[in-house]
Short mmCIF file of C-alpha atoms in Angstrom, two decimals:
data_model
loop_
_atom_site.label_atom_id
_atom_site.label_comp_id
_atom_site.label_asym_id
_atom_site.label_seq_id
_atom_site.Cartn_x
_atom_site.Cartn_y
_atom_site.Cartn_z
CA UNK A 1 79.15 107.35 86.21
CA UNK A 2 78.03 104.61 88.89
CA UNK A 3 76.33 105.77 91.73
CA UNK A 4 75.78 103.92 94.58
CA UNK A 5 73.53 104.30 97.89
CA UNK A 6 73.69 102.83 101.42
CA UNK A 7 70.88 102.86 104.07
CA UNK A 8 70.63 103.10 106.88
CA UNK A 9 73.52 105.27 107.62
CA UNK A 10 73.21 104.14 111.53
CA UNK A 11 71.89 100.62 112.92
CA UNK A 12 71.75 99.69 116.24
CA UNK A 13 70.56 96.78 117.48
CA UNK A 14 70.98 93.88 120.21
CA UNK A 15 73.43 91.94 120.78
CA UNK A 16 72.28 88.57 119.17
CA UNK A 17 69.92 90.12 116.99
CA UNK A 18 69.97 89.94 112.90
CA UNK A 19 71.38 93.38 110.99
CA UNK A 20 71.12 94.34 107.23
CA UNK A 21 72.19 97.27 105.28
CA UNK A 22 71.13 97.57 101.78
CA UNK A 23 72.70 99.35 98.67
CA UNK A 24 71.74 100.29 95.28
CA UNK A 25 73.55 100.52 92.73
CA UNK A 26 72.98 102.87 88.92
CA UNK A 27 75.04 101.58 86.79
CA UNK A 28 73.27 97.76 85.22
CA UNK A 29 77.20 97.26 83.68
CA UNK A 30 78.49 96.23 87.15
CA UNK A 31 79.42 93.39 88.07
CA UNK A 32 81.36 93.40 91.36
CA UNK A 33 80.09 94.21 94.79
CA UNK A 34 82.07 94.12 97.77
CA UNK A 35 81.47 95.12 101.49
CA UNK A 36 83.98 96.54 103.38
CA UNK A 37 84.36 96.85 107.82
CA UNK A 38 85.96 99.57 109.32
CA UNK A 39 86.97 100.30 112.65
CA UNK A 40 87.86 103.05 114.31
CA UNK A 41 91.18 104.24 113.18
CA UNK A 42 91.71 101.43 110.98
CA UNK A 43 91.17 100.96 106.97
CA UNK A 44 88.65 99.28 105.58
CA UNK A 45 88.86 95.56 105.42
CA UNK A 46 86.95 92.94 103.14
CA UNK A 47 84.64 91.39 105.13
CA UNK A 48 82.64 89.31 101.84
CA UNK A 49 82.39 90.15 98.24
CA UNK A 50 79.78 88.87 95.32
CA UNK A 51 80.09 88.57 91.56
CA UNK A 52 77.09 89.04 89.38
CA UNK A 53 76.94 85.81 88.19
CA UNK A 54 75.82 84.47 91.71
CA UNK A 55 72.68 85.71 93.76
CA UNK A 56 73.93 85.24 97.34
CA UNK A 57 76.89 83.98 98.83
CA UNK A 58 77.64 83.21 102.74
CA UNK A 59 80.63 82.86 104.88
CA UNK A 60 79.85 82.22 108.73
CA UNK A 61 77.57 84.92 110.14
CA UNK A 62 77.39 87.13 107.19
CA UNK A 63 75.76 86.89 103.99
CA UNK A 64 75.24 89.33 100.89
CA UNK A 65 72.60 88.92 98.84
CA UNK A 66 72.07 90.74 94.85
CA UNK A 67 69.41 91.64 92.78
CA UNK A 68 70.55 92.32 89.47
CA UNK A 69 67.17 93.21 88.00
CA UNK A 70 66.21 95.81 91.11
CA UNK A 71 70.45 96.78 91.10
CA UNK A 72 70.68 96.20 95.02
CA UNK A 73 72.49 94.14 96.90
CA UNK A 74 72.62 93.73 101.03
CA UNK A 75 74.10 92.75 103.82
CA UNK A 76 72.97 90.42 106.43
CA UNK A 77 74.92 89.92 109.88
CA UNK A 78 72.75 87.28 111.99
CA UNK A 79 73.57 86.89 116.05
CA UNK A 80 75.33 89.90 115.81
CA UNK A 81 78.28 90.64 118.31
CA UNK A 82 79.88 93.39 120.29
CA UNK A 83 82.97 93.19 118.16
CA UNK A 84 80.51 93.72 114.98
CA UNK A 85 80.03 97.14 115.91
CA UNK A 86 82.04 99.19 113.15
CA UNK A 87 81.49 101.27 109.82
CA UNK A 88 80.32 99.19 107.18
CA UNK A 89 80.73 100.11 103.14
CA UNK A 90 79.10 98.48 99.94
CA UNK A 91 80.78 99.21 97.18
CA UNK A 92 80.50 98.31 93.00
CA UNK A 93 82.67 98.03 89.61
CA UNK A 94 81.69 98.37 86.73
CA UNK A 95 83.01 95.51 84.33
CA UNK A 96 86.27 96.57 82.62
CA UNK A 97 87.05 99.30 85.49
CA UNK A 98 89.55 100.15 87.47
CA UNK A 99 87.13 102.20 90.02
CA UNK A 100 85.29 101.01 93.05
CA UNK A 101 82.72 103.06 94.20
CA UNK A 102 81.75 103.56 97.24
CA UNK A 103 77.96 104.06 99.43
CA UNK A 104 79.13 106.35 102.30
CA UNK A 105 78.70 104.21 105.56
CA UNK A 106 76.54 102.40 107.70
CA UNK A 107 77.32 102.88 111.47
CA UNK A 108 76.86 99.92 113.36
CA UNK A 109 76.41 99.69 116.64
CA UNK A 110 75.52 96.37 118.65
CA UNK A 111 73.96 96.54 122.28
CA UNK A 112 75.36 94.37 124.44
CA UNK B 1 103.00 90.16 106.87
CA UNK B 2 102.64 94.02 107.08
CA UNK B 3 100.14 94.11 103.61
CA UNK B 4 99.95 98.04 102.87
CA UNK B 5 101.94 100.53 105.15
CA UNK B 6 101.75 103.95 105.30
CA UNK B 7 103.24 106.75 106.38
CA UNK B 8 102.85 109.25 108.28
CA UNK B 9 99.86 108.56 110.52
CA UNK B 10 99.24 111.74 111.20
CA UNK B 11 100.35 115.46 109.61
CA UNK B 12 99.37 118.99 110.22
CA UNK B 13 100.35 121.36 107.84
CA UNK B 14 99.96 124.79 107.15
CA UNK B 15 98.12 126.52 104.14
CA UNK B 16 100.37 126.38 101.22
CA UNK B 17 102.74 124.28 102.39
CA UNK B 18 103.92 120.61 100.21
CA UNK B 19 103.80 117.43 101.49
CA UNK B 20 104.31 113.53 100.32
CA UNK B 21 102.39 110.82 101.63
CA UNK B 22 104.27 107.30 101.43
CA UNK B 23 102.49 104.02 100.40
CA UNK B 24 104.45 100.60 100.06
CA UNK B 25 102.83 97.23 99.81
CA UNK B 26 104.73 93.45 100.04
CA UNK B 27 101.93 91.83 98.60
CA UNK B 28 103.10 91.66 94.96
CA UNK B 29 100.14 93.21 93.85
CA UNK B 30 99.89 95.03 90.08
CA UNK B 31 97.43 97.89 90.84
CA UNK B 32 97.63 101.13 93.54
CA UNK B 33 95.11 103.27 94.34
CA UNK B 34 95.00 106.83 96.52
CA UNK B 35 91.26 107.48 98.04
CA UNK B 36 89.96 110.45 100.67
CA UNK B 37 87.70 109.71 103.07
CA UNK B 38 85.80 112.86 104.36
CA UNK B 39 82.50 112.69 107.22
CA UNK B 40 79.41 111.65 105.13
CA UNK B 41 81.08 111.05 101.81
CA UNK B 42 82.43 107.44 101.58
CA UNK B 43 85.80 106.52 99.87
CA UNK B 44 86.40 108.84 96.79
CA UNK B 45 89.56 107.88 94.66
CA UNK B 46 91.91 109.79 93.69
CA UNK B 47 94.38 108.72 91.27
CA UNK B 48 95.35 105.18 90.52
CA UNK B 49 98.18 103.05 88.67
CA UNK B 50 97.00 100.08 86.83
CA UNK B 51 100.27 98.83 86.50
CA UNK B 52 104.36 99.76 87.60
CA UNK B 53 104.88 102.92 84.95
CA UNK B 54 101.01 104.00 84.76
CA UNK B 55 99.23 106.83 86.52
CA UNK B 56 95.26 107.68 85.70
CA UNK B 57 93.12 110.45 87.53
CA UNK B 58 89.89 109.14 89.60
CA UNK B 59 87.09 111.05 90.77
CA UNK B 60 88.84 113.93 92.41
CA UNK B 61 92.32 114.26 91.61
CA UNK B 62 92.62 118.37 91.62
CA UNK B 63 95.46 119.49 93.56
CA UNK B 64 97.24 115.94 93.99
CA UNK B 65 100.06 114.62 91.55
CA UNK B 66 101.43 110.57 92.21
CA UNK B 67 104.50 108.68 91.41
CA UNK B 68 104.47 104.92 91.20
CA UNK B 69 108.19 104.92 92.07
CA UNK B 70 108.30 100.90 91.57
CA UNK B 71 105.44 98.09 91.93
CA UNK B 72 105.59 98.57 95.68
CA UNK B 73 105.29 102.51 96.38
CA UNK B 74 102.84 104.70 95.32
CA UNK B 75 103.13 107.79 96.76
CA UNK B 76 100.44 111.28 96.73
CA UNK B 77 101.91 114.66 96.49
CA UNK B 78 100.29 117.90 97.65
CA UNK B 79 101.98 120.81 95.91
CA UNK B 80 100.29 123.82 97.73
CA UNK B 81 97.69 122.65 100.47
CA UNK B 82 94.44 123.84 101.08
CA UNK B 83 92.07 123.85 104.49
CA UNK B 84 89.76 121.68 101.43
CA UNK B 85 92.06 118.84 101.30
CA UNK B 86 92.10 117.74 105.30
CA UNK B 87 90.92 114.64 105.31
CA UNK B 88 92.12 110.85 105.99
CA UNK B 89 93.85 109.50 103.00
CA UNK B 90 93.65 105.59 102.22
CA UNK B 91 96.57 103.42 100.18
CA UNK B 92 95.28 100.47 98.50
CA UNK B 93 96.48 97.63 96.08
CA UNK B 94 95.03 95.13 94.32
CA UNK B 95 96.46 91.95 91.82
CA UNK B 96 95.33 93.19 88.96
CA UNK B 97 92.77 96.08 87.58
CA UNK B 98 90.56 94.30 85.50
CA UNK B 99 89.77 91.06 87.47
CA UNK B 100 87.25 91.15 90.68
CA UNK B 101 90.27 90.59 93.07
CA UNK B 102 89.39 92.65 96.20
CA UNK B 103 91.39 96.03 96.99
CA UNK B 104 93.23 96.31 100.36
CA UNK B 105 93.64 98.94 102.28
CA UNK B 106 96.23 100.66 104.57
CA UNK B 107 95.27 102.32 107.68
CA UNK B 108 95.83 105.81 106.50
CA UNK B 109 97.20 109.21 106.74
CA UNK B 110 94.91 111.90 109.02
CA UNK B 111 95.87 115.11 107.79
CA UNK B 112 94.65 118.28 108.84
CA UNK B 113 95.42 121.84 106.88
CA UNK B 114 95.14 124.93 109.06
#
């Protein structure tokens, strides 16, 4: 089955400063990646999502960028926030699935 | 717009004991999944329903049985808990199985076994 992993599995970094958490991915078949936020005590919430067919897409401050040929795909927060400090998940489908699966967690944590 | 709700937030229960975790969603959506979230592991699923009438086993379904009662609840039964199965436990729907239409999630069940 897919396997997918997630480094680092804590960031910290200033407030204002760039982050980026990478994830691989086994399985060449998939073709859905999305990246989840979680806060504490909270579920995980889409943050930005990216289809195979396109090799970076951007909304605001973040940005996820994939490499079908290397099967990785990451994350890039830029002037990074207080309020961005949270658990962050990549996650991939294989085409025709039903199942997400899931790196286990980058802890972010941004310095004011 | 409440999205996924559900409930209990929290449960302790003893060894051996049964208990039903509630999931209900207003968003119309086709497709409900059950994941556990454990320290260091990620989201694993558990069982899922493509569809209102349809149940299929994920990655770790032992000791867990589901009921999509209608195409809003979805609910996760454990027969005879174990100390194993504490963990936080994550509702989620989706529009349809197939197509790359994002899952959301509820904010989950923490339960603990003693």
């Amino acid at each position: 089955g897919e396997n997918v992993e997630q480094h680092p599995s804590t960031l910290s970094v200033q407030e204002g400063d760039s982050a980026v958490i990478k994830c691989t991915y086994s399985d060449s078949a998939s073709n859905y990646f999305p990246w989840y936020k979680q806060e504490l005590g909270k579920g995980p919430q889409l943050i930005i999502d990216i289809r195979s067919n396109v090799g970076e897409k951007k909304d605001q401050r973040i940005a996820v960028t994939l490499n079908k040929t290397a099967k990785h795909f990451s994350l890039h927060i830029t002037e990074t926030q207080p309020e961005d400090s949270a658990v962050y998940f990549c996650a991939a489908r294989r085409a025709g699935s039903y199942q997400l699966t899931f790196g286990k967690g980058t802890k972010l944590s941004v310095i004011p | 717009n409440a999205g996924v709700t559900q409930t209990p937030k929290f449960q302790v229960l003893k060894t051996g004991q049964s208990m039903t975790l509630q999931c209900a969603q207003d968003m119309n959506h086709n497709s409900m999944y059950w994941y556990r979230q454990d320290p260091g592991m990620g989201l694993r699923l558990i069982y899922y329903s493509a569809s209102e009438g349809t149940t299929d086993k994920g990655e770790v379904p032992n000791g867990y049985n589901v009921s999509r009662l209608n195409k809003r609840e979805f609910s996760l039964r454990l027969e005879s808990a174990a100390p194993s199965q504490t963990s936080v436990y994550f509702c989620a729907s989706s529009e349809a199985p197939h197509s790359n239409q994002p899952q959301h999630f509820g904010d989950g069940t923490r339960l603990s076994i003693l």
